C-alpha cells in the first residue's frame, strides 16, 4: 500500500514564518535596549571626566578678537576665522582704529592698543562715531590737504550737548593692512587729532573773550585802543588784518587783533586766566576716559610774565591737542557748559559749567557776525574763528611753518555740533597758509553736508517767505 504524502496547509506556513520573524525582531530589540542601557550607564559614570577634558580643550582655544563698530553697528574692524584683521569701511577712521601685530594681532597703536584687554578677550566695542559724518569729514579734509599740500590734518565733530565724538578724521590717508615702513618717518598712521599737541593760535581769542566776560571786566561791546602793533617785554606783537584803531571786543574777534586781545587780557590777573585754562581742561593729560591722548604743555602760572600773558591770550606759548581745543570750544556751543568728550558707547560725559549762558551766546553771535567768508553756508547760520599759529622749529618760531585752524558751531544760534579743523604746514603760498583760506572751506563742506543730512531748510528761505506774506 502506497504511503500517503502529508502536506502543510498554506495558512499554517505563513503563521510559522511570522512567528519566526517575530522572535528575530524580539531578540534584536532586546540586544538594542541592553546596548543602549550599557552606553548610558558608561556615559553617566564617565561624565565628569569627559566634561573636564572638554573644558580644558575649550580653554585652550583663544577667542576670536573682538570687533570695533560705529554707533549704528557698522563694522570698522573685524577678525576672520583665521585671525586676519579686516576693515570693511576701508581707510575710514584708520588712524583712530590703529593696527596690531601681524602674528598675533596684539594692538600696537590707536584703539587696537588702548582697548587691547577687551578686544583680546573677544569683547566687541561700539564707538560714538557716525559712519556718515566720519566719511563726510574725511572727504572734505583729504581734498583740502591735497590742495594745500599740508603735512597732516584733522577734522573733528562733537555733539554739543553730549560730548559724543561723531567724527575723528585724520590725514594723510592710511591703510592699516598695507606693509609698514619706517613709522618714525611715515606719519600717516598717527592719530594727530588726539596725540599731536600744537599751539592753537587765534582760535584761542574766542575763549579769551569769554574768560574776560565771565570775569566781569569787559562786555562784547567794550572798546579798546588797538594800534597795528605794540611792544611787550621787548617783543613786537603785530596785527595782520587792517582795522580801525579803536575796536569793540566783537571787532577784536572779527579782525583777529592780537593787540586788542592782549590789552584786554591785562585787565585780569594771570591766576584768573590760568584757572579758566584748568576748567577748560587745557592742563588735563586725560581729558577722555579709556583712550590715550597727548599731554598738553602749559607753563605754570608762577612763571608767567607780561609776554606769557599776552601769548596765552592769542593762543601761543602753550600746547594742546586738537581734541582739547574742540572740547573747550564746545563749552561755547553748549551755553557755557564744558562737556567731557567721549568715544565709547555707554560712557557718560561729565559736565562742568565754565561760562554763564549769556556769555557763551554773546561770543557765538560775535563769531557768527564776523565769520570768515569761506566758512559761510548760504542760507544758514554758522559761526567760528580762524587761527594761524607759527610753529616752533629748532627753538624759534618759523616764518614758513604754520598750523592753520578753524573752530566753529553748526548751526551757530542753537549748535548741534562743534567742529574743529587743523591743517599743519600748508604750502599753498601767499594767503593760502591761513586758517581762513584752507581750513574754513573744510568746515563749510562739513556744515553743508550736515544741514543736508539733518534735512534743515535754509533760514533765508524762511525769511523771504515771511517778507512776502507781509
Short mmCIF file of C-alpha atoms in Angstrom, two decimals:
data_model
loop_
_atom_site.label_atom_id
_atom_site.label_comp_id
_atom_site.label_asym_id
_atom_site.label_seq_id
_atom_site.Cartn_x
_atom_site.Cartn_y
_atom_site.Cartn_z
CA UNK A 1 0.00 0.00 0.00
CA UNK A 2 1.47 3.35 -1.06
CA UNK A 3 2.49 5.75 1.69
CA UNK A 4 0.27 8.89 1.91
CA UNK A 5 2.08 12.24 1.42
CA UNK A 6 1.35 14.80 4.14
CA UNK A 7 1.10 18.45 3.06
CA UNK A 8 1.12 21.55 5.30
CA UNK A 9 -1.71 23.98 4.74
CA UNK A 10 -0.58 27.33 3.21
CA UNK A 11 -2.03 29.40 6.10
CA UNK A 12 -0.04 27.32 8.56
CA UNK A 13 3.13 28.05 6.62
CA UNK A 14 2.53 31.81 6.78
CA UNK A 15 1.83 31.60 10.51
CA UNK A 16 5.02 29.68 11.10
CA UNK A 17 7.12 32.22 9.16
CA UNK A 18 5.59 35.12 11.05
CA UNK A 19 6.40 33.55 14.37
CA UNK A 20 9.98 33.05 13.25
CA UNK A 21 10.38 36.73 12.25
CA UNK A 22 8.82 37.92 15.50
CA UNK A 23 11.42 36.06 17.51
CA UNK A 24 14.20 37.61 15.41
CA UNK A 25 12.82 41.13 15.96
CA UNK A 26 12.37 40.49 19.65
CA UNK A 27 15.92 39.28 20.04
CA UNK A 28 17.27 42.29 18.07
CA UNK A 29 15.26 44.79 20.13
CA UNK A 30 16.43 43.18 23.35
CA UNK A 31 20.04 43.48 22.28
CA UNK A 32 19.50 47.16 21.31
CA UNK A 33 17.94 48.00 24.69
CA UNK A 34 20.74 46.24 26.55
CA UNK A 35 23.36 48.06 24.47
CA UNK A 36 21.71 51.44 24.98
CA UNK A 37 21.45 50.90 28.68
CA UNK A 38 25.09 49.96 28.90
CA UNK A 39 26.06 53.06 26.91
CA UNK A 40 24.06 55.36 29.14
CA UNK A 41 25.49 53.69 32.23
CA UNK A 42 29.04 54.21 30.90
CA UNK A 43 28.37 57.82 29.95
CA UNK A 44 26.90 58.57 33.37
CA UNK A 45 29.90 57.15 35.20
CA UNK A 46 32.41 58.95 32.98
CA UNK A 47 30.61 62.30 32.53
CA UNK A 48 32.76 64.32 34.99
CA UNK A 49 35.98 63.28 33.29
CA UNK A 50 34.58 63.94 29.80
CA UNK A 51 33.31 67.39 30.77
CA UNK A 52 36.63 68.24 32.39
CA UNK A 53 38.54 67.31 29.25
CA UNK A 54 36.09 69.32 27.10
CA UNK A 55 36.54 72.37 29.33
CA UNK A 56 40.31 72.15 29.10
CA UNK A 57 40.10 71.77 25.32
CA UNK A 58 37.79 74.81 25.09
CA UNK A 59 40.04 76.97 27.24
CA UNK A 60 42.98 76.08 25.06
CA UNK A 61 41.32 77.79 22.06
CA UNK A 62 41.78 81.59 22.23
CA UNK A 63 38.63 83.61 21.48
CA UNK A 64 38.36 85.50 18.21
CA UNK A 65 39.48 89.14 18.59
CA UNK A 66 36.56 91.45 19.27
CA UNK A 67 35.13 93.82 16.70
CA UNK A 68 35.12 97.63 16.66
CA UNK A 69 31.91 99.15 15.32
CA UNK A 70 30.43 102.58 14.68
CA UNK A 71 27.44 103.81 16.69
CA UNK A 72 24.91 102.23 14.30
CA UNK A 73 26.71 98.88 14.27
CA UNK A 74 28.66 99.49 11.06
CA UNK A 75 31.78 97.27 11.32
CA UNK A 76 35.05 99.20 11.32
CA UNK A 77 37.47 96.41 12.32
CA UNK A 78 36.77 92.66 12.38
CA UNK A 79 38.75 89.42 12.63
CA UNK A 80 38.20 86.48 10.29
CA UNK A 81 38.26 82.86 11.47
CA UNK A 82 41.95 82.65 10.52
CA UNK A 83 42.67 85.75 12.66
CA UNK A 84 43.14 88.22 9.80
CA UNK A 85 42.10 91.76 10.80
CA UNK A 86 39.90 93.36 8.15
CA UNK A 87 38.45 96.87 7.78
CA UNK A 88 35.09 96.78 5.96
CA UNK A 89 34.97 100.60 5.66
CA UNK A 90 38.39 100.75 4.02
CA UNK A 91 40.58 103.63 5.15
CA UNK A 92 37.86 105.34 7.18
CA UNK A 93 38.93 106.12 10.76
CA UNK A 94 42.05 104.01 10.20
CA UNK A 95 44.37 106.18 12.33
CA UNK A 96 41.86 106.17 15.16
CA UNK A 97 41.45 102.38 14.96
CA UNK A 98 45.20 101.76 14.74
CA UNK A 99 46.83 98.42 13.98
CA UNK A 100 48.32 95.34 15.63
CA UNK A 101 50.99 92.69 15.33
CA UNK A 102 50.88 90.64 12.14
CA UNK A 103 51.45 87.39 14.02
CA UNK A 104 49.06 87.52 16.96
CA UNK A 105 47.02 90.67 16.37
CA UNK A 106 48.04 92.37 19.62
CA UNK A 107 47.35 96.10 19.37
CA UNK A 108 50.30 98.39 18.70
CA UNK A 109 48.60 101.73 18.02
CA UNK A 110 45.26 103.50 18.29
CA UNK A 111 42.20 101.85 19.76
CA UNK A 112 43.63 98.42 18.95
CA UNK A 113 46.21 99.15 21.64
CA UNK A 114 44.08 101.19 24.06
CA UNK A 115 41.33 98.56 24.11
CA UNK A 116 43.65 95.54 23.87
CA UNK A 117 42.38 93.84 27.02
CA UNK A 118 38.74 93.91 25.88
CA UNK A 119 39.41 93.03 22.24
CA UNK A 120 41.82 90.20 23.03
CA UNK A 121 39.22 88.59 25.30
CA UNK A 122 36.77 88.56 22.41
CA UNK A 123 34.77 91.55 23.58
CA UNK A 124 33.49 93.95 20.94
CA UNK A 125 33.19 97.72 21.37
CA UNK A 126 30.89 100.25 19.80
CA UNK A 127 32.11 103.80 19.19
CA UNK A 128 30.10 107.02 19.19
CA UNK A 129 31.25 107.67 15.61
CA UNK A 130 28.60 108.30 12.98
CA UNK A 131 29.85 106.47 9.88
CA UNK A 132 28.24 109.01 7.52
CA UNK A 133 29.62 112.06 9.32
CA UNK A 134 33.03 110.38 9.56
CA UNK A 135 33.07 109.86 5.78
CA UNK A 136 31.89 113.45 5.19
CA UNK A 137 34.67 114.90 7.35
CA UNK A 138 37.31 112.69 5.74
CA UNK A 139 36.33 113.63 2.19
CA UNK A 140 36.46 117.34 2.99
CA UNK A 141 39.74 117.05 4.90
CA UNK A 142 41.58 114.90 2.35
CA UNK A 143 40.52 117.16 -0.52
CA UNK A 144 41.80 120.24 1.35
CA UNK A 145 45.07 118.54 2.23
CA UNK A 146 45.75 117.69 -1.39
CA UNK A 147 45.03 121.26 -2.47
CA UNK A 148 47.14 122.86 0.26
CA UNK A 149 49.87 120.21 0.30
CA UNK A 150 49.59 120.08 4.09
CA UNK A 151 51.84 117.74 6.07
CA UNK A 152 48.92 116.45 8.14
CA UNK A 153 45.41 117.47 9.09
CA UNK A 154 42.45 116.71 11.34
CA UNK A 155 38.72 117.35 11.30
CA UNK A 156 36.71 116.66 14.45
CA UNK A 157 32.95 116.77 15.02
CA UNK A 158 31.46 116.70 18.53
CA UNK A 159 27.80 116.56 19.54
CA UNK A 160 27.33 119.75 21.54
CA UNK A 161 25.00 118.57 24.31
CA UNK A 162 26.51 115.15 24.96
CA UNK A 163 30.25 115.36 24.22
CA UNK A 164 29.95 112.37 21.85
CA UNK A 165 32.59 112.37 19.11
CA UNK A 166 30.78 111.88 15.80
CA UNK A 167 33.84 112.12 13.55
CA UNK A 168 37.59 111.81 14.09
CA UNK A 169 39.18 112.37 10.69
CA UNK A 170 42.93 112.34 10.13
CA UNK A 171 45.12 112.80 7.08
CA UNK A 172 47.02 111.78 5.08
CA UNK A 173 45.21 108.54 4.25
CA UNK A 174 46.47 105.41 5.99
CA UNK A 175 46.00 101.75 5.08
CA UNK A 176 46.47 99.61 8.23
CA UNK A 177 46.61 96.41 6.15
CA UNK A 178 49.50 97.58 3.93
CA UNK A 179 53.15 96.77 4.60
CA UNK A 180 54.52 99.31 7.05
CA UNK A 181 57.74 101.18 6.53
CA UNK A 182 59.66 103.29 9.00
CA UNK A 183 56.94 104.58 11.34
CA UNK A 184 59.25 107.35 12.55
CA UNK A 185 59.22 108.85 9.05
CA UNK A 186 55.82 107.84 7.73
CA UNK A 187 53.38 109.85 9.88
CA UNK A 188 50.21 108.75 8.08
CA UNK A 189 49.43 106.18 10.82
CA UNK A 190 49.33 108.75 13.62
CA UNK A 191 46.07 109.88 15.18
CA UNK A 192 47.11 113.53 15.24
CA UNK A 193 43.67 114.57 16.46
CA UNK A 194 44.38 113.00 19.86
CA UNK A 195 48.16 112.86 20.10
CA UNK A 196 49.70 115.96 18.49
CA UNK A 197 49.87 118.94 20.86
CA UNK A 198 50.19 122.26 19.00
CA UNK A 199 49.69 125.96 19.66
CA UNK A 200 46.06 126.80 18.85
CA UNK A 201 46.70 130.31 17.54
CA UNK A 202 43.89 132.83 17.16
CA UNK A 203 41.10 130.32 17.72
CA UNK A 204 42.01 130.91 21.37
CA UNK A 205 40.83 134.56 21.19
CA UNK A 206 37.18 133.47 21.39
CA UNK A 207 37.88 131.62 24.63
CA UNK A 208 39.89 134.55 25.99
CA UNK A 209 36.94 136.83 25.22
CA UNK A 210 34.61 134.50 27.15
CA UNK A 211 37.07 134.36 30.07
CA UNK A 212 37.22 138.15 30.29
CA UNK A 213 33.44 138.48 30.07
CA UNK A 214 32.91 135.79 32.71
CA UNK A 215 35.38 137.62 34.95
CA UNK A 216 33.23 140.73 34.57
CA UNK A 217 35.94 143.04 33.20
CA UNK A 218 34.50 143.51 29.69
CA UNK A 219 31.35 143.13 27.63
CA UNK A 220 31.13 142.19 23.97
CA UNK A 221 30.63 145.88 23.11
CA UNK A 222 33.51 147.11 25.31
CA UNK A 223 36.09 149.16 23.42
CA UNK A 224 39.86 149.10 23.42
CA UNK A 225 42.61 151.06 21.71
CA UNK A 226 44.19 148.71 19.20
CA UNK A 227 47.04 150.04 17.05
CA UNK A 228 48.51 147.72 14.43
CA UNK A 229 51.39 146.76 16.73
CA UNK A 230 52.67 147.05 20.29
CA UNK A 231 55.84 146.05 22.17
CA UNK A 232 55.65 143.81 25.25
CA UNK A 233 58.76 142.79 27.20
CA UNK A 234 60.94 143.75 24.24
CA UNK A 235 58.89 141.71 21.73
CA UNK A 236 56.77 143.27 18.98
CA UNK A 237 53.23 141.96 18.60
CA UNK A 238 51.63 142.69 15.25
CA UNK A 239 48.18 142.58 13.73
CA UNK A 240 47.81 141.20 10.20
CA UNK A 241 44.38 142.42 9.06
CA UNK A 242 43.95 146.19 8.65
CA UNK A 243 41.38 147.62 11.09
CA UNK A 244 40.30 150.85 12.84
CA UNK A 245 42.47 151.96 15.78
CA UNK A 246 39.62 151.57 18.25
CA UNK A 247 37.73 148.27 18.40
CA UNK A 248 34.91 146.63 20.34
CA UNK A 249 35.57 143.15 21.68
CA UNK A 250 33.36 141.79 18.90
CA UNK A 251 35.55 143.62 16.37
CA UNK A 252 38.70 142.32 18.05
CA UNK A 253 37.42 138.84 17.20
CA UNK A 254 36.32 139.84 13.70
CA UNK A 255 39.68 141.39 12.78
CA UNK A 256 41.58 138.86 14.91
CA UNK A 257 43.52 141.62 16.63
CA UNK A 258 46.45 140.37 18.69
CA UNK A 259 46.98 143.89 20.07
CA UNK A 260 43.36 144.31 21.10
CA UNK A 261 43.01 140.98 22.88
CA UNK A 262 46.31 141.38 24.75
CA UNK A 263 45.35 144.82 26.02
CA UNK A 264 42.03 143.49 27.27
CA UNK A 265 43.66 140.44 28.87
CA UNK A 266 45.77 142.74 31.04
CA UNK A 267 42.59 143.63 32.95
CA UNK A 268 42.59 140.32 34.86
CA UNK A 269 45.28 138.62 36.97
CA UNK A 270 47.26 135.77 35.45
CA UNK A 271 45.74 133.44 38.01
CA UNK A 272 42.29 134.10 36.57
CA UNK A 273 43.29 133.12 33.03
CA UNK A 274 45.13 130.04 34.29
CA UNK A 275 42.15 128.94 36.37
CA UNK A 276 39.94 129.02 33.27
CA UNK A 277 42.60 127.06 31.41
CA UNK A 278 42.21 124.43 34.11
CA UNK A 279 38.40 124.48 33.87
CA UNK A 280 38.66 124.06 30.09
CA UNK A 281 40.99 121.07 30.72
CA UNK A 282 43.99 122.65 28.97
CA UNK A 283 46.13 121.21 31.78
CA UNK A 284 44.46 117.78 31.75
CA UNK A 285 46.54 114.90 30.28
CA UNK A 286 43.48 112.59 30.36
CA UNK A 287 40.51 114.58 29.07
CA UNK A 288 38.74 111.43 27.83
CA UNK A 289 38.28 108.02 29.53
CA UNK A 290 39.83 104.78 28.19
CA UNK A 291 41.61 106.40 25.21
CA UNK A 292 45.18 107.73 25.03
CA UNK A 293 45.52 111.48 24.47
CA UNK A 294 48.68 113.56 24.15
CA UNK A 295 49.59 115.61 27.21
CA UNK A 296 49.15 119.39 26.92
CA UNK A 297 52.01 121.70 27.82
CA UNK A 298 51.11 124.84 29.75
CA UNK A 299 53.76 126.77 31.67
CA UNK A 300 52.99 127.05 35.43
CA UNK A 301 51.31 130.37 36.17
CA UNK A 302 54.07 131.39 38.58
CA UNK A 303 56.34 131.59 35.53
CA UNK A 304 54.00 133.89 33.60
CA UNK A 305 55.26 137.36 32.86
CA UNK A 306 53.67 140.06 30.65
CA UNK A 307 54.80 138.30 27.47
CA UNK A 308 53.44 134.90 28.58
CA UNK A 309 50.08 136.52 29.41
CA UNK A 310 49.94 138.17 26.00
CA UNK A 311 50.83 134.95 24.20
CA UNK A 312 48.24 132.97 26.15
CA UNK A 313 45.56 135.50 25.18
CA UNK A 314 46.01 134.89 21.44
CA UNK A 315 46.90 131.21 21.51
CA UNK A 316 50.67 130.93 21.60
CA UNK A 317 53.14 129.86 24.25
CA UNK A 318 51.21 126.71 25.22
CA UNK A 319 50.37 123.40 23.54
CA UNK A 320 47.10 121.44 23.45
CA UNK A 321 45.84 118.68 21.18
CA UNK A 322 43.05 119.34 18.64
CA UNK A 323 40.80 117.24 20.91
CA UNK A 324 41.48 119.58 23.85
CA UNK A 325 40.65 122.60 21.71
CA UNK A 326 37.49 121.04 20.33
CA UNK A 327 36.15 120.24 23.80
CA UNK A 328 36.97 123.75 25.06
CA UNK A 329 35.18 125.36 22.09
CA UNK A 330 32.23 123.11 22.68
CA UNK A 331 31.71 124.91 26.01
CA UNK A 332 30.74 127.96 23.93
CA UNK A 333 28.38 125.83 21.83
CA UNK A 334 26.84 124.25 24.94
CA UNK A 335 25.88 127.59 26.52
CA UNK A 336 28.91 127.64 28.81
CA UNK A 337 28.97 124.01 29.97
CA UNK A 338 32.14 122.02 29.35
CA UNK A 339 31.21 118.52 28.25
CA UNK A 340 33.81 115.77 28.62
CA UNK A 341 34.49 114.19 25.21
CA UNK A 342 33.55 110.50 24.94
CA UNK A 343 34.26 107.97 22.19
CA UNK A 344 32.84 104.68 23.53
CA UNK A 345 29.11 103.99 23.66
CA UNK A 346 27.89 103.66 27.21
CA UNK A 347 30.33 106.18 28.64
CA UNK A 348 28.75 109.12 30.45
CA UNK A 349 30.18 112.55 29.72
CA UNK A 350 30.91 114.61 32.82
CA UNK A 351 29.67 118.19 32.68
CA UNK A 352 31.03 121.34 34.33
CA UNK A 353 29.80 124.91 33.93
CA UNK A 354 32.58 127.28 32.89
CA UNK A 355 30.75 130.31 31.46
CA UNK A 356 27.33 131.83 32.04
CA UNK A 357 24.89 131.06 29.19
CA UNK A 358 24.67 134.73 28.19
CA UNK A 359 28.47 134.90 27.86
CA UNK A 360 28.65 131.89 25.56
CA UNK A 361 25.70 133.13 23.48
CA UNK A 362 27.20 136.60 23.15
CA UNK A 363 30.51 135.23 21.90
CA UNK A 364 28.72 132.95 19.43
CA UNK A 365 26.76 135.90 17.99
CA UNK A 366 30.00 137.81 17.50
CA UNK A 367 31.58 134.79 15.79
CA UNK A 368 28.51 134.47 13.55
CA UNK A 369 28.56 138.13 12.50
CA UNK A 370 32.29 138.07 11.84
CA UNK A 371 32.67 134.54 10.45
CA UNK A 372 35.25 134.03 7.68
CA UNK A 373 33.81 134.34 4.19
CA UNK A 374 34.97 130.87 3.16
CA UNK A 375 33.23 129.28 6.14
CA UNK A 376 29.77 130.62 5.26
CA UNK A 377 26.97 128.37 4.04
CA UNK A 378 24.40 130.47 2.12
CA UNK A 379 21.04 130.46 3.86
CA UNK A 380 22.32 129.06 7.17
CA UNK A 381 23.71 130.43 10.42
CA UNK A 382 27.24 129.27 11.15
CA UNK A 383 29.92 130.85 13.29
CA UNK A 384 33.52 130.30 14.20
CA UNK A 385 37.03 131.63 14.49
CA UNK A 386 40.13 131.20 12.38
CA UNK A 387 43.64 130.62 13.65
CA UNK A 388 47.09 130.67 12.04
CA UNK A 389 49.81 129.79 14.53
CA UNK A 390 53.51 129.95 13.84
CA UNK A 391 55.24 126.66 14.64
CA UNK A 392 58.45 126.44 16.62
CA UNK A 393 61.23 124.89 14.52
CA UNK A 394 64.69 124.41 16.06
CA UNK A 395 63.77 126.53 19.06
CA UNK A 396 62.44 129.53 17.09
CA UNK A 397 59.11 130.50 15.57
CA UNK A 398 59.27 129.67 11.89
CA UNK A 399 58.27 132.14 9.18
CA UNK A 400 57.36 129.23 6.89
CA UNK A 401 55.66 126.56 9.02
CA UNK A 402 52.14 127.28 10.32
CA UNK A 403 49.20 125.43 11.81
CA UNK A 404 46.03 126.71 10.13
CA UNK A 405 42.79 126.12 12.05
CA UNK A 406 39.10 126.87 12.13
CA UNK A 407 36.77 126.14 15.05
CA UNK A 408 33.04 126.73 14.88
CA UNK A 409 29.43 125.79 15.52
CA UNK A 410 26.69 124.26 13.34
CA UNK A 411 24.22 125.97 13.42
CA UNK A 412 25.56 128.85 15.47
CA UNK A 413 22.30 130.06 17.06
CA UNK A 414 21.45 126.65 18.57
CA UNK A 415 24.51 124.47 17.97
CA UNK A 416 24.03 120.77 17.41
CA UNK A 417 27.73 120.12 16.82
CA UNK A 418 31.11 121.77 17.29
CA UNK A 419 33.73 121.33 14.57
CA UNK A 420 37.49 121.84 14.62
CA UNK A 421 39.73 121.68 11.55
CA UNK A 422 43.53 121.95 11.56
CA UNK A 423 45.90 121.75 8.60
CA UNK A 424 49.56 121.54 9.58
CA UNK A 425 52.16 123.22 7.38
CA UNK A 426 50.04 124.10 4.34
CA UNK A 427 52.26 125.02 1.40
CA UNK A 428 49.85 126.86 -0.88
CA UNK A 429 51.91 130.03 -0.74
CA UNK A 430 50.68 133.60 -0.20
CA UNK A 431 47.48 133.75 1.85
CA UNK A 432 46.86 130.04 1.36
CA UNK A 433 48.58 129.23 4.63
CA UNK A 434 45.90 130.87 6.77
CA UNK A 435 43.02 129.17 8.55
CA UNK A 436 40.55 131.47 6.80
CA UNK A 437 41.74 130.21 3.41
CA UNK A 438 42.48 126.50 3.83
CA UNK A 439 40.64 125.30 6.97
CA UNK A 440 37.42 127.33 6.77
CA UNK A 441 36.36 125.61 3.50
CA UNK A 442 36.60 122.21 5.23
CA UNK A 443 34.25 123.49 7.93
CA UNK A 444 31.88 124.82 5.24
CA UNK A 445 31.78 121.47 3.44
CA UNK A 446 31.09 119.58 6.67
CA UNK A 447 28.38 122.11 7.61
CA UNK A 448 26.68 121.86 4.22
CA UNK A 449 26.71 118.07 4.41
CA UNK A 450 25.24 118.08 7.92
CA UNK A 451 22.46 120.50 7.02
CA UNK A 452 21.54 118.20 4.13
CA UNK A 453 21.69 115.10 6.34
CA UNK A 454 19.54 116.76 9.00
CA UNK A 455 17.04 117.94 6.40
CA UNK A 456 17.11 121.55 7.66
CA UNK A 457 15.81 124.13 5.15
CA UNK A 458 17.77 127.35 4.64
CA UNK A 459 16.96 130.13 7.11
CA UNK A 460 16.98 132.73 4.34
CA UNK A 461 14.13 130.98 2.52
CA UNK A 462 12.02 131.17 5.67
CA UNK A 463 12.70 134.90 5.99
CA UNK A 464 11.86 135.50 2.32
CA UNK A 465 8.51 133.70 2.68
CA UNK A 466 7.74 135.78 5.78
CA UNK A 467 8.50 139.03 3.92
CA UNK A 468 6.21 138.02 1.03
CA UNK A 469 3.30 137.41 3.45
CA UNK A 470 3.80 140.84 5.00
#
